[in-house]
XYZ file of C-alpha atoms in Angstrom:
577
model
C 24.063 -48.190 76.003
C 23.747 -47.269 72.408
C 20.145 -45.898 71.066
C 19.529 -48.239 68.526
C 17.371 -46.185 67.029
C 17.540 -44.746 63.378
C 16.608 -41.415 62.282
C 16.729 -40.125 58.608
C 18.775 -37.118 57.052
C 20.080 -36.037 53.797
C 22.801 -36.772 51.982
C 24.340 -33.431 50.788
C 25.695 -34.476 47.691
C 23.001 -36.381 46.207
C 20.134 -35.078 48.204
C 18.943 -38.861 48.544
C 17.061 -39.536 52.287
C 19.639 -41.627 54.618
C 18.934 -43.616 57.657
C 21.657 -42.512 60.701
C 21.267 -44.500 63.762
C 20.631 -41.754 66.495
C 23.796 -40.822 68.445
C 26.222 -41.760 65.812
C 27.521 -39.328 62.273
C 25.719 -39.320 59.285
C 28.130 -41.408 56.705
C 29.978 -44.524 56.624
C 32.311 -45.207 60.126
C 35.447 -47.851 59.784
C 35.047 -50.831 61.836
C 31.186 -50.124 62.273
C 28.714 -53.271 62.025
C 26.237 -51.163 59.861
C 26.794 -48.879 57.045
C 24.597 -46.023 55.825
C 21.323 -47.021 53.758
C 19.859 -45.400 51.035
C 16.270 -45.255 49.834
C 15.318 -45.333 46.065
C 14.095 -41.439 45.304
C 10.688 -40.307 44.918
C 9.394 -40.782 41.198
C 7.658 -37.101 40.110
C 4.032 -36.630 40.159
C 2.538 -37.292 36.909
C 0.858 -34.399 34.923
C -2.482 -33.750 35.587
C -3.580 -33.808 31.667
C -5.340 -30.080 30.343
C -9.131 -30.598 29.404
C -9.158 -29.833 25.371
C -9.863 -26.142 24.118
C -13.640 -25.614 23.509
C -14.725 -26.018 19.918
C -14.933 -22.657 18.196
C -18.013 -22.141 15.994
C -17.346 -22.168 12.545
C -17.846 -19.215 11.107
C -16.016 -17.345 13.877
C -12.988 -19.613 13.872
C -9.888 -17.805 12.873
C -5.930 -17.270 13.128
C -4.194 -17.574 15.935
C -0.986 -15.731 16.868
C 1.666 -16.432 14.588
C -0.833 -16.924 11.248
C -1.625 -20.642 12.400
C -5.188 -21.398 11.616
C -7.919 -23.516 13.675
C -8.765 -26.520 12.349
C -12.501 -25.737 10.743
C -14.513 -28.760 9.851
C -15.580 -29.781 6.299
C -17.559 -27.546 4.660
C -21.361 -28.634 3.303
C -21.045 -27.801 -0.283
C -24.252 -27.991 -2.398
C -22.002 -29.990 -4.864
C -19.488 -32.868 -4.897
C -16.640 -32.236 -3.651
C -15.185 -33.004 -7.578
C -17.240 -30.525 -8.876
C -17.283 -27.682 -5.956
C -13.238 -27.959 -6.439
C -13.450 -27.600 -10.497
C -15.631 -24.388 -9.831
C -13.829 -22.677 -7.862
C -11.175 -22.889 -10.053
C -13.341 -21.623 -12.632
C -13.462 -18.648 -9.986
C -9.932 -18.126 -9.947
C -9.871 -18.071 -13.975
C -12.493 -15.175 -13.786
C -10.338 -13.284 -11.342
C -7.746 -13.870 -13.013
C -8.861 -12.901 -16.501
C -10.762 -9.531 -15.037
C -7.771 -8.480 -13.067
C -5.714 -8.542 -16.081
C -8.007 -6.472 -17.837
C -7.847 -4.089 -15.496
C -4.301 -3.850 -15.859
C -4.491 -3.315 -19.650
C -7.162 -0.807 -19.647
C -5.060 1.264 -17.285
C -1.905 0.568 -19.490
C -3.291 1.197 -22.391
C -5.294 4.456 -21.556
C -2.473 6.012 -19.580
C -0.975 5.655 -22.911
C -3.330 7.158 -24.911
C -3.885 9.976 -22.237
C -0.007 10.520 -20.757
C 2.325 9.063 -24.064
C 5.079 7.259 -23.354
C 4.026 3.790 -23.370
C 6.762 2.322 -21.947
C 6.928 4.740 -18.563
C 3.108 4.245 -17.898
C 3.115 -0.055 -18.280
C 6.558 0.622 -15.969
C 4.613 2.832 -13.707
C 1.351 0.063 -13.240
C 3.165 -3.041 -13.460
C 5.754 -2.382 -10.359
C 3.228 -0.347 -8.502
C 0.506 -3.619 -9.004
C 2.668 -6.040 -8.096
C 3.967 -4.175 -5.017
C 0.311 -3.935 -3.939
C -0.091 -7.691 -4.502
C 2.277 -8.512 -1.949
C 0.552 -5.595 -0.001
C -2.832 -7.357 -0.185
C -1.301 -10.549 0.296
C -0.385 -9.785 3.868
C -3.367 -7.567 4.741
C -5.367 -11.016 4.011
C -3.427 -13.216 6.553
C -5.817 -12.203 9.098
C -8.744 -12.691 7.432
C -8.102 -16.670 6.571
C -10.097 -17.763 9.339
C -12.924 -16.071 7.582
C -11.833 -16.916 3.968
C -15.576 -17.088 2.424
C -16.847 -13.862 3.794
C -13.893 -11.804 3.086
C -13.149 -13.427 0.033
C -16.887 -12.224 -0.765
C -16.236 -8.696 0.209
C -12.906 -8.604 -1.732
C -14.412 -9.524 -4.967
C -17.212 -6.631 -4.742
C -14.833 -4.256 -3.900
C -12.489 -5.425 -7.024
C -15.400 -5.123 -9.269
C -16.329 -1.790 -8.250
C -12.704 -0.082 -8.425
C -11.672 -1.674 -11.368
C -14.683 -1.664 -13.550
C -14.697 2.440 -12.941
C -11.070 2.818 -12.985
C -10.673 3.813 -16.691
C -13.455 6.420 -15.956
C -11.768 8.315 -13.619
C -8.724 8.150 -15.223
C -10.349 9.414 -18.187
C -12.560 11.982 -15.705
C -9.977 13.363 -14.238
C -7.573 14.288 -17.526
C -10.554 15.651 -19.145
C -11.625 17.930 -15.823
C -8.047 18.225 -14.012
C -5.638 18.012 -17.035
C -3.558 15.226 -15.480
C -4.100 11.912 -14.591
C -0.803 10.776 -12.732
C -1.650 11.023 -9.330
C -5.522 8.554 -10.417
C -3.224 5.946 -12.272
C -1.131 5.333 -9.218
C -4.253 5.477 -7.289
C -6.359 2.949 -8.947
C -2.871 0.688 -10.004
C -2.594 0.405 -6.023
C -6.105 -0.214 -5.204
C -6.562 -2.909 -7.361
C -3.046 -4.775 -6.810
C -4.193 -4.777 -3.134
C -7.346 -6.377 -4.017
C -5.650 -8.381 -6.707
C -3.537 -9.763 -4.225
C -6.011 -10.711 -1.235
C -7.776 -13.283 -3.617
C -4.800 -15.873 -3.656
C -4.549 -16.443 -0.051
C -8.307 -16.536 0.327
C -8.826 -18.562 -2.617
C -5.763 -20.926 -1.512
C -7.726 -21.602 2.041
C -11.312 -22.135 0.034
C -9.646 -24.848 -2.188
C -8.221 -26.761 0.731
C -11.289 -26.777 2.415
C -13.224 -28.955 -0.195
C -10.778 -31.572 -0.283
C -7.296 -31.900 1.761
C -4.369 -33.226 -0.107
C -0.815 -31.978 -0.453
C 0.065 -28.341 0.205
C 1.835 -28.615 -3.462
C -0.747 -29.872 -5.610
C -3.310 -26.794 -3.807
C -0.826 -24.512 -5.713
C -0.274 -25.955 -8.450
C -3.980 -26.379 -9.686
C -4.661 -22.886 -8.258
C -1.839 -21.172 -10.011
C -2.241 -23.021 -12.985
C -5.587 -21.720 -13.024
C -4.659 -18.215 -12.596
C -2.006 -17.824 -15.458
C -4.291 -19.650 -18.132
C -7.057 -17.054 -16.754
C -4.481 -14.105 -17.249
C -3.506 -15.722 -20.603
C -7.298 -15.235 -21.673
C -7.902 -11.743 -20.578
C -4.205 -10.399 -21.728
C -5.628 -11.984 -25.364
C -9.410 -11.304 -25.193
C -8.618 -7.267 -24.238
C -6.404 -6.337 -27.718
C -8.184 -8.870 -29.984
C -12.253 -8.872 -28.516
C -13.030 -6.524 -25.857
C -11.296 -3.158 -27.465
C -12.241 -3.581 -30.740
C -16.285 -4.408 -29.934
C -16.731 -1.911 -26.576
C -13.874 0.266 -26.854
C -11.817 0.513 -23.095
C -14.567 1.999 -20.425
C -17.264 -0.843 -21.953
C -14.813 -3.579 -21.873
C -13.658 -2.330 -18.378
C -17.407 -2.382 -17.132
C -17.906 -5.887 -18.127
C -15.362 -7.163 -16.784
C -16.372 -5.562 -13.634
C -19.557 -7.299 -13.794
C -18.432 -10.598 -14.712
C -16.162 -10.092 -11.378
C -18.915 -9.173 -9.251
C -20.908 -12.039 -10.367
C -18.268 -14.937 -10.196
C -17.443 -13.800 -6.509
C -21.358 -13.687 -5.901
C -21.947 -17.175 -7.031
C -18.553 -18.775 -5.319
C -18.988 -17.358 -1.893
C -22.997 -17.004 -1.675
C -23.626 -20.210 -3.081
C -20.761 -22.630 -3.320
C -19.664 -21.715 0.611
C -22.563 -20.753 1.743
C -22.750 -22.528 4.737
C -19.590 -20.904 5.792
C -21.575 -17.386 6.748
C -23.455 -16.464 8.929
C -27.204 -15.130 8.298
C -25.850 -11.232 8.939
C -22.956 -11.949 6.558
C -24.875 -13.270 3.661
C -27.089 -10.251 4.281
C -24.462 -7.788 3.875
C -22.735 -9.644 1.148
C -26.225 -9.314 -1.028
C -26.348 -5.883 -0.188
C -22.569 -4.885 -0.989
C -23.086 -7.129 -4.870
C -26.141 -5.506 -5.664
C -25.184 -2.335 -5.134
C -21.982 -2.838 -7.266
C -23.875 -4.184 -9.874
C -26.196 -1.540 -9.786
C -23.283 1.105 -9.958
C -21.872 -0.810 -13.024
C -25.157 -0.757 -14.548
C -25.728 2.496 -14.399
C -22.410 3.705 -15.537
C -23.130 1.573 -19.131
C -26.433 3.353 -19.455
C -24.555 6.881 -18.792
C -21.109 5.954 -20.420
C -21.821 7.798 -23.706
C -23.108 10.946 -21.888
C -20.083 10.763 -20.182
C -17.373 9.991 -22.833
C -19.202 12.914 -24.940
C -18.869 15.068 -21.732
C -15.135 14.801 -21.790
C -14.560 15.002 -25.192
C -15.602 18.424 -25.008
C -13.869 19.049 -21.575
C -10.739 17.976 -23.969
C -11.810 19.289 -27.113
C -14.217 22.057 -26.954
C -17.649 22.166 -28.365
C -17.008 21.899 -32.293
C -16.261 17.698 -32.241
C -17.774 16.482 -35.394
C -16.250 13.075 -35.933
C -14.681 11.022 -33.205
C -13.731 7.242 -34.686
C -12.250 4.701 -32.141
C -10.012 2.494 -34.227
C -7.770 -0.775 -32.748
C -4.935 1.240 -33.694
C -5.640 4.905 -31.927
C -8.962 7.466 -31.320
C -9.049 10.210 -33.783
C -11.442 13.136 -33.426
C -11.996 15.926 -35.547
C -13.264 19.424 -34.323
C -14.385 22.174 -36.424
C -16.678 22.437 -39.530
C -14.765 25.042 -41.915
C -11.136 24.446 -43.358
C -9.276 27.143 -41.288
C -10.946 26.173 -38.095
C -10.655 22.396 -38.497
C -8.581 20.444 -35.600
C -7.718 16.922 -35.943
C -7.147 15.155 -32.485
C -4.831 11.343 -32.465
C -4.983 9.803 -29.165
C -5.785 13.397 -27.429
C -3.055 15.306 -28.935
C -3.213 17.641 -31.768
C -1.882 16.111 -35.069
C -2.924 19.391 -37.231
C -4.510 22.492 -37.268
C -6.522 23.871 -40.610
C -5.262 27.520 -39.192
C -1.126 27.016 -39.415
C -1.026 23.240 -40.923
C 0.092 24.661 -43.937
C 3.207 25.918 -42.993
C 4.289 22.830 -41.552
C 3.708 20.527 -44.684
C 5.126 23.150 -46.860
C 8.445 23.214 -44.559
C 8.388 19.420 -44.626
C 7.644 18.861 -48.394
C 8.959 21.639 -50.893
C 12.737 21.552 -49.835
C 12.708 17.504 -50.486
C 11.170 18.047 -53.576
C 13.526 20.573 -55.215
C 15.636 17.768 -57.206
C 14.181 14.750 -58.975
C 10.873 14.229 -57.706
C 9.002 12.100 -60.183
C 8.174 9.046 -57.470
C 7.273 9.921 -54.115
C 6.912 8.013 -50.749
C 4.786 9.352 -47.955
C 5.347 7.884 -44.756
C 2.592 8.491 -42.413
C 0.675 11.371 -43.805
C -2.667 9.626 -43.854
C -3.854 13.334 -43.442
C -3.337 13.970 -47.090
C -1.771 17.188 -46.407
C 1.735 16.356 -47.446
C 0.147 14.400 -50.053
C -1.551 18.038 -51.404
C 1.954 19.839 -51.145
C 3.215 17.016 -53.041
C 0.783 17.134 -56.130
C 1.657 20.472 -56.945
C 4.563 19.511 -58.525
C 3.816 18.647 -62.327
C 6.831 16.180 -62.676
C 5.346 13.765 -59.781
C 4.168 10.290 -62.242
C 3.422 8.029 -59.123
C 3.117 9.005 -54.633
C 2.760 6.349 -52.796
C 1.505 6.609 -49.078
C 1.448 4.690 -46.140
C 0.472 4.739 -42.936
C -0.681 2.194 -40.235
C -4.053 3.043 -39.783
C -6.894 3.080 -42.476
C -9.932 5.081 -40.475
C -7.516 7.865 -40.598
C -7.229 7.998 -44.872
C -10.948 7.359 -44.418
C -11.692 10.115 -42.940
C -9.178 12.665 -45.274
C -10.451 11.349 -48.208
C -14.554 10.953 -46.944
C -14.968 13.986 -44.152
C -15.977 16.658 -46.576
C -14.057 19.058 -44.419
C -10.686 17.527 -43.970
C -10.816 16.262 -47.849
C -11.417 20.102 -48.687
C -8.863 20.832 -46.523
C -6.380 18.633 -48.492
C -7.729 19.189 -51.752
C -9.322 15.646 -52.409
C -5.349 14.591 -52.510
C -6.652 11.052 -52.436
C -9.186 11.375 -55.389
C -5.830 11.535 -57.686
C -4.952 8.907 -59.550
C -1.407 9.070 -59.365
C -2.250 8.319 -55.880
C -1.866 4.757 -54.161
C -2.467 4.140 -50.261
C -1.568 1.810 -47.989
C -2.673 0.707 -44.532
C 0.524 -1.031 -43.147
C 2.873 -0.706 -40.586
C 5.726 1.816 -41.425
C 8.788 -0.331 -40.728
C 7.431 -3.388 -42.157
C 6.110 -2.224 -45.206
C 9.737 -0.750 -45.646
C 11.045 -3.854 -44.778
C 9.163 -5.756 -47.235
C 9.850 -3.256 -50.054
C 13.424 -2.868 -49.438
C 15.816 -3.405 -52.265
C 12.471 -3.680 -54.657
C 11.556 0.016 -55.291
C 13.537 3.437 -55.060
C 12.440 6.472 -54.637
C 13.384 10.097 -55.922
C 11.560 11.704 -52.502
C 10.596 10.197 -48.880
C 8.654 11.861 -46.768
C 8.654 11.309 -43.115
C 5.342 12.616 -41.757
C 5.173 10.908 -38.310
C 4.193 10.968 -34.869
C 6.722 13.035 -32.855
C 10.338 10.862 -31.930
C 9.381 11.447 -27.911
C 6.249 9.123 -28.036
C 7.633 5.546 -27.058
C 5.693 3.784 -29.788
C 7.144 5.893 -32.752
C 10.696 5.374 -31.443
C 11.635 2.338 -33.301
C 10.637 4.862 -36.568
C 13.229 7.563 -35.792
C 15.932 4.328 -35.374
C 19.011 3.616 -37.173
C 17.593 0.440 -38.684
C 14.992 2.072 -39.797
C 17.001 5.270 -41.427
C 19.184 2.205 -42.884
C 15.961 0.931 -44.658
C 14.864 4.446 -45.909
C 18.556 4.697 -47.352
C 17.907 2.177 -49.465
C 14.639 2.940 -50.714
C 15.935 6.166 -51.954
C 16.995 6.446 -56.071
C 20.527 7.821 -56.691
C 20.211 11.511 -56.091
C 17.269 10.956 -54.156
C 16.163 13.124 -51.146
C 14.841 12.757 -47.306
C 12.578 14.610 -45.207
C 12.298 13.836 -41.624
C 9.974 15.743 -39.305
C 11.967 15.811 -36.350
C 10.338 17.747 -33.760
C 10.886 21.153 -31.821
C 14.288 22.386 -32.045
C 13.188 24.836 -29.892
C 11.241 22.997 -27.502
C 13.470 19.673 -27.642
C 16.378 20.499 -28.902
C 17.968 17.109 -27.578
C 15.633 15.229 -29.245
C 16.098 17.363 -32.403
C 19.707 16.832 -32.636
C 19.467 13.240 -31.647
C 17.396 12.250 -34.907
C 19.760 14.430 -36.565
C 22.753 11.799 -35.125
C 20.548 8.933 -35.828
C 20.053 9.705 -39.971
C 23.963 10.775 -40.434
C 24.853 7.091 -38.519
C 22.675 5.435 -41.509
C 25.542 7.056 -43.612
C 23.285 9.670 -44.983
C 24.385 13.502 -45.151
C 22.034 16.327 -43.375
C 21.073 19.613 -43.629
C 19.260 20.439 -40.493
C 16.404 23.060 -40.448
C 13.643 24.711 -39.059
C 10.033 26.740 -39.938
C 8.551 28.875 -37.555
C 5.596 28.379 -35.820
C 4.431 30.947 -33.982
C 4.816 32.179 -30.117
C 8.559 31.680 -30.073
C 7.765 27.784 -31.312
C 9.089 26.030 -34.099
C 9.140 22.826 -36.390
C 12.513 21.327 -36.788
C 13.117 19.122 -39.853
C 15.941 17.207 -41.597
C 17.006 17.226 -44.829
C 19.132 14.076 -45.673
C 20.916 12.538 -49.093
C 24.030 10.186 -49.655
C 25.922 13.380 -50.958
C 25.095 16.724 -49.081
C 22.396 18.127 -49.422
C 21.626 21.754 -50.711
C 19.376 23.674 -48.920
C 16.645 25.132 -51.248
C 12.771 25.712 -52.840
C 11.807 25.520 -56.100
C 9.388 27.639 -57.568
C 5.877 25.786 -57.502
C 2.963 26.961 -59.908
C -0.036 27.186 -57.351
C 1.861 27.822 -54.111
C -0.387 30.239 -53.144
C 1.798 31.616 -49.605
C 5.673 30.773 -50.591
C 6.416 33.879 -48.286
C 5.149 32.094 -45.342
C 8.140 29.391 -45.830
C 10.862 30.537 -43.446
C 13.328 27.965 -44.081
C 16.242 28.899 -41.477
C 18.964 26.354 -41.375
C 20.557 25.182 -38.708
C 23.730 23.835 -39.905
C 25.851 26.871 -37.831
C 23.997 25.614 -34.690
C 24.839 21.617 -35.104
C 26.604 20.983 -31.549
C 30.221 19.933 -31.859
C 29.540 16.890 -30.220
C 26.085 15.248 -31.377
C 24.093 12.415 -29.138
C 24.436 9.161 -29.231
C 22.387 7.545 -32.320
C 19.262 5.788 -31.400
C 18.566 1.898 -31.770
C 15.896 -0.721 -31.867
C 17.537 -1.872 -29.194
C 18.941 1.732 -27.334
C 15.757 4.169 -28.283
C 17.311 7.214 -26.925
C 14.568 9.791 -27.560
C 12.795 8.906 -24.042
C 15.521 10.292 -21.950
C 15.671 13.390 -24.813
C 12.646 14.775 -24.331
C 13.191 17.494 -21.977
C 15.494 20.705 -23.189
């Protein structure tokens, strides 16, 4: 008798629960009255759902791994939301308008300090915008807590960059460089620079949400019209009133106080009682700092003047144009300082401005240009002559003629040059003075009295446009001196303005006048036909012995560099021997 009875196994293939009768094979038999039956499977178990994440307090919510940031709740401004939003992109206007400062204080007195404009704004610009990006990441973490560390960031950036430009000046009047402080402060303050955005970005989304874009936009719209202010306000307002460590200082201040007001009243109820504490604490005491640094900043600036100087300053006169500081109180002893480097010396000035005037003036000499020279010195070797009817001088800044014809010192020095009436000054720039003159007055001599061709801002003055311009203020027959620095010291840069005047299709006779401890001044002597090398005897030239003309014609290189160009200056890459 056949069980009848079913019993249940798997099917291998499918893994699906079958029902065998018992005593017969699993799977389907030919001829058999029943087949194999199949049950439906098994559905899965539904998931047992997670209970939500606990709420995280506010003020301690933060990022999670990965930079993705809790959701916080609204904040409870003390405003409407219309008008917390437009303030706090009055705060990023602030920033923005103080961090720029910064960067054109350091700029600009790295320049004054160091030379070479162009190498120092090279120097702060690519080392503060690699700290932006710096900052930038450092405050990732510190999103979650946007209002406190946005807080702390702000009295930090007020601190470091309103006393930047006094350790930078500190440490070249104490250490004699002030390299390694540039890059210092440059760094610091890109860091900081750069931790405001993503703060700031995460503060303005908070008042009220809307599209990721339009966050941006207003925010960095904000930010460039705020660096558009300070870049102007600096140059035009803040240098000319407070001169660079009081402008720095304010802006410091006026830092310090807009991050105050945002974070410690605006987003208040983001902190916690101990962070509001210590956000107090760290503002006050960088406003206190700041404060105290104004009261002390002309103790201090006097301090390292005579750290730079010595103890004889008389006159120091901050212009928009340079500083200029005068040491000494008898003719011999007399210094005169531009921008912290010696322009002249009462003890050996003479034999500079003889060397640079009297072989120009042995031909027709009976109207005179003086390019820079505000001095008056050249101006004194030129009115010796009795022939000269009319000297004209120029030079771009007027405190400087001031001085040489008001400073009872320097105008003894140069003979009250500027009390003769054959004498007219001018306070322009150099290259456009020439270039509104040119083709409307020769001359019989030029003088060349300027800054040294290895400072960046007097390159475009030892160019060939502007040698091209000086050709054709100069009278048939007419002469040009060019002071042309150490051919010694630089003798690259030497023979490059040498190259540079013959390219304006002018001939040269290249010289030099010794200066003393193995130095020199190199000069060159230029005219449309050759020019002769030679003095003229001059009725109350008290030392003509001390002229020591030697020429240099013999030791012109066969090859000569490269001209230089408004557009190729070549005297920054000439400055070393």
């Amino acid at each position: 008798m056949i069980d009848q009875s079913e019993r249940m196994t798997a099917d291998p293939r499918s893994g699906a629960r079958v029902g065998v009768r018992s005593g017969a094979q699993p799977g389907p038999r030919s001829g058999a009255p029943f087949g194999p039956r199949f049950e439906p499977p098994q559905s899965p178990p539904e998931p047992v759902p997670e209970p939500p994440p606990e709420p995280v307090p506010e003020h301690q919510s933060g990022p999670r791994p990965g930079g993705e940031l809790r959701p916080q709740p609204a904040p409870r401004l003390p405003v409407s939301v219309r008008r917390a939003r437009q303030l706090v992109l009055l705060g990023v206007f602030t920033c923005a308008a103080c961090g720029l400062v910064y960067e054109l204080a350091l700029v600009a007195l790295a320049s004054y300090l160091v030379g070479d404009s162009v190498t120092q704004a090279s120097v702060v610009l690519s080392v503060m915008v690699f700290a932006m990006g710096v900052g930038s990441l450092l405050a990732k973490r510190w999103c979650g807590r946007a209002a406190a560390a946005f807080g702390v960031v702000e009295a930090l950036l007020a601190l470091v960059g309103g006393l930047s430009t006094f350790a930078l000046y500190g440490c070249f009047a104490w250490c004699g460089q002030a390299r390694v402080a540039l890059v210092g402060f440059s760094f610091a303050i890109g860091v900081l620079v750069g931790g405001e955005i993503p703060l700031l970005m995460v503060l303005i989304s908070r008042i009220r949400r809307q599209a990721p874009g339009a966050d941006v936009a207003d925010l960095f719209a904000a930010d460039y019209v705020g660096a558009l202010v300070g870049g102007l306000a600096f140059p035009f307002l803040l240098l000319p009133l407070l001169g660079q460590l009081e402008a720095v200082l304010l802006a410091g201040m006026v830092n310090a106080v807009s991050g105050c007001v945002m974070v410690l009243w605006l987003f208040r109820a983001d902190l916690t009682r101990r962070q509001r504490s210590w956000l107090y604490a760290a503002n006050a005491a960088a406003l206190s700092v700041l404060a105290v640094v104004v009261v002390c900043a002309g103790s201090f600036e006097q301090a390292a003047r005579e750290a730079i100087y010595g103890q004889e300053i008389r006159r120091s006169v901050h212009t928009g144009v340079r500083e200029i500081v005068l040491a000494g109180d008898r003719p011999q002893s007399l210094r005169l300082f531009v921008d912290g480097r010696l322009r002249l010396s009462g003890a050996d000035g003479r034999r500079y401005h003889e060397g640079l005037v009297h072989p120009a003036m042995a031909g027709p000499h009976r109207r005179v240009l003086v390019l820079g020279g505000g001095d008056g010195l050249a101006l004194r070797e030129v009115l010796r002559y009795p022939g000269v009817r009319e000297v004209t001088v120029v030079d771009v800044d007027p405190a400087l003629i001031e001085l040489a014809d008001g400073d009872p010192v320097l105008s003894a020095l140069n003979e009250h040059a500027f009390d003769d009436p054959r004498v007219r000054a001018d306070s322009s720039d150099v290259f456009q003075w020439l270039r509104g003159e040119s083709g409307t007055s020769r001359y019989d001599v030029v003088l060349s009295d300027l800054p040294d061709p290895g400072e960046s801002r007097s390159s475009k003055l030892y160019s060939q446009e502007f040698y091209g311009l000086l050709g054709r203020a100069l009278a048939p027959g007419g002469r040009l001196a060019v002071h042309a620095g150490s051919s010694v010291e630089h003798p690259r840069t030497f023979w490059t303005v040498a190259s540079t005047v013959r390219s304006a299709n002018l001939r040269t006779a290249e010289y030099r006048v010794g200066a003393g401890a193995g130095q020199d001044w190199g000069f060159v002597l230029a005219s449309r036909h050759r020019p002769e090398l030679r003095l003229w005897p001059v009725g109350g030239l008290r030392d003509s012995r001390s002229l020591r003309a030697g020429s240099l014609s013999r030791d012109r290189p066969r090859h000569l560099p490269p001209p230089s160009t408004l557009m190729h200056p070549r005297y920054l890459d000439a400055t070393t021997p």
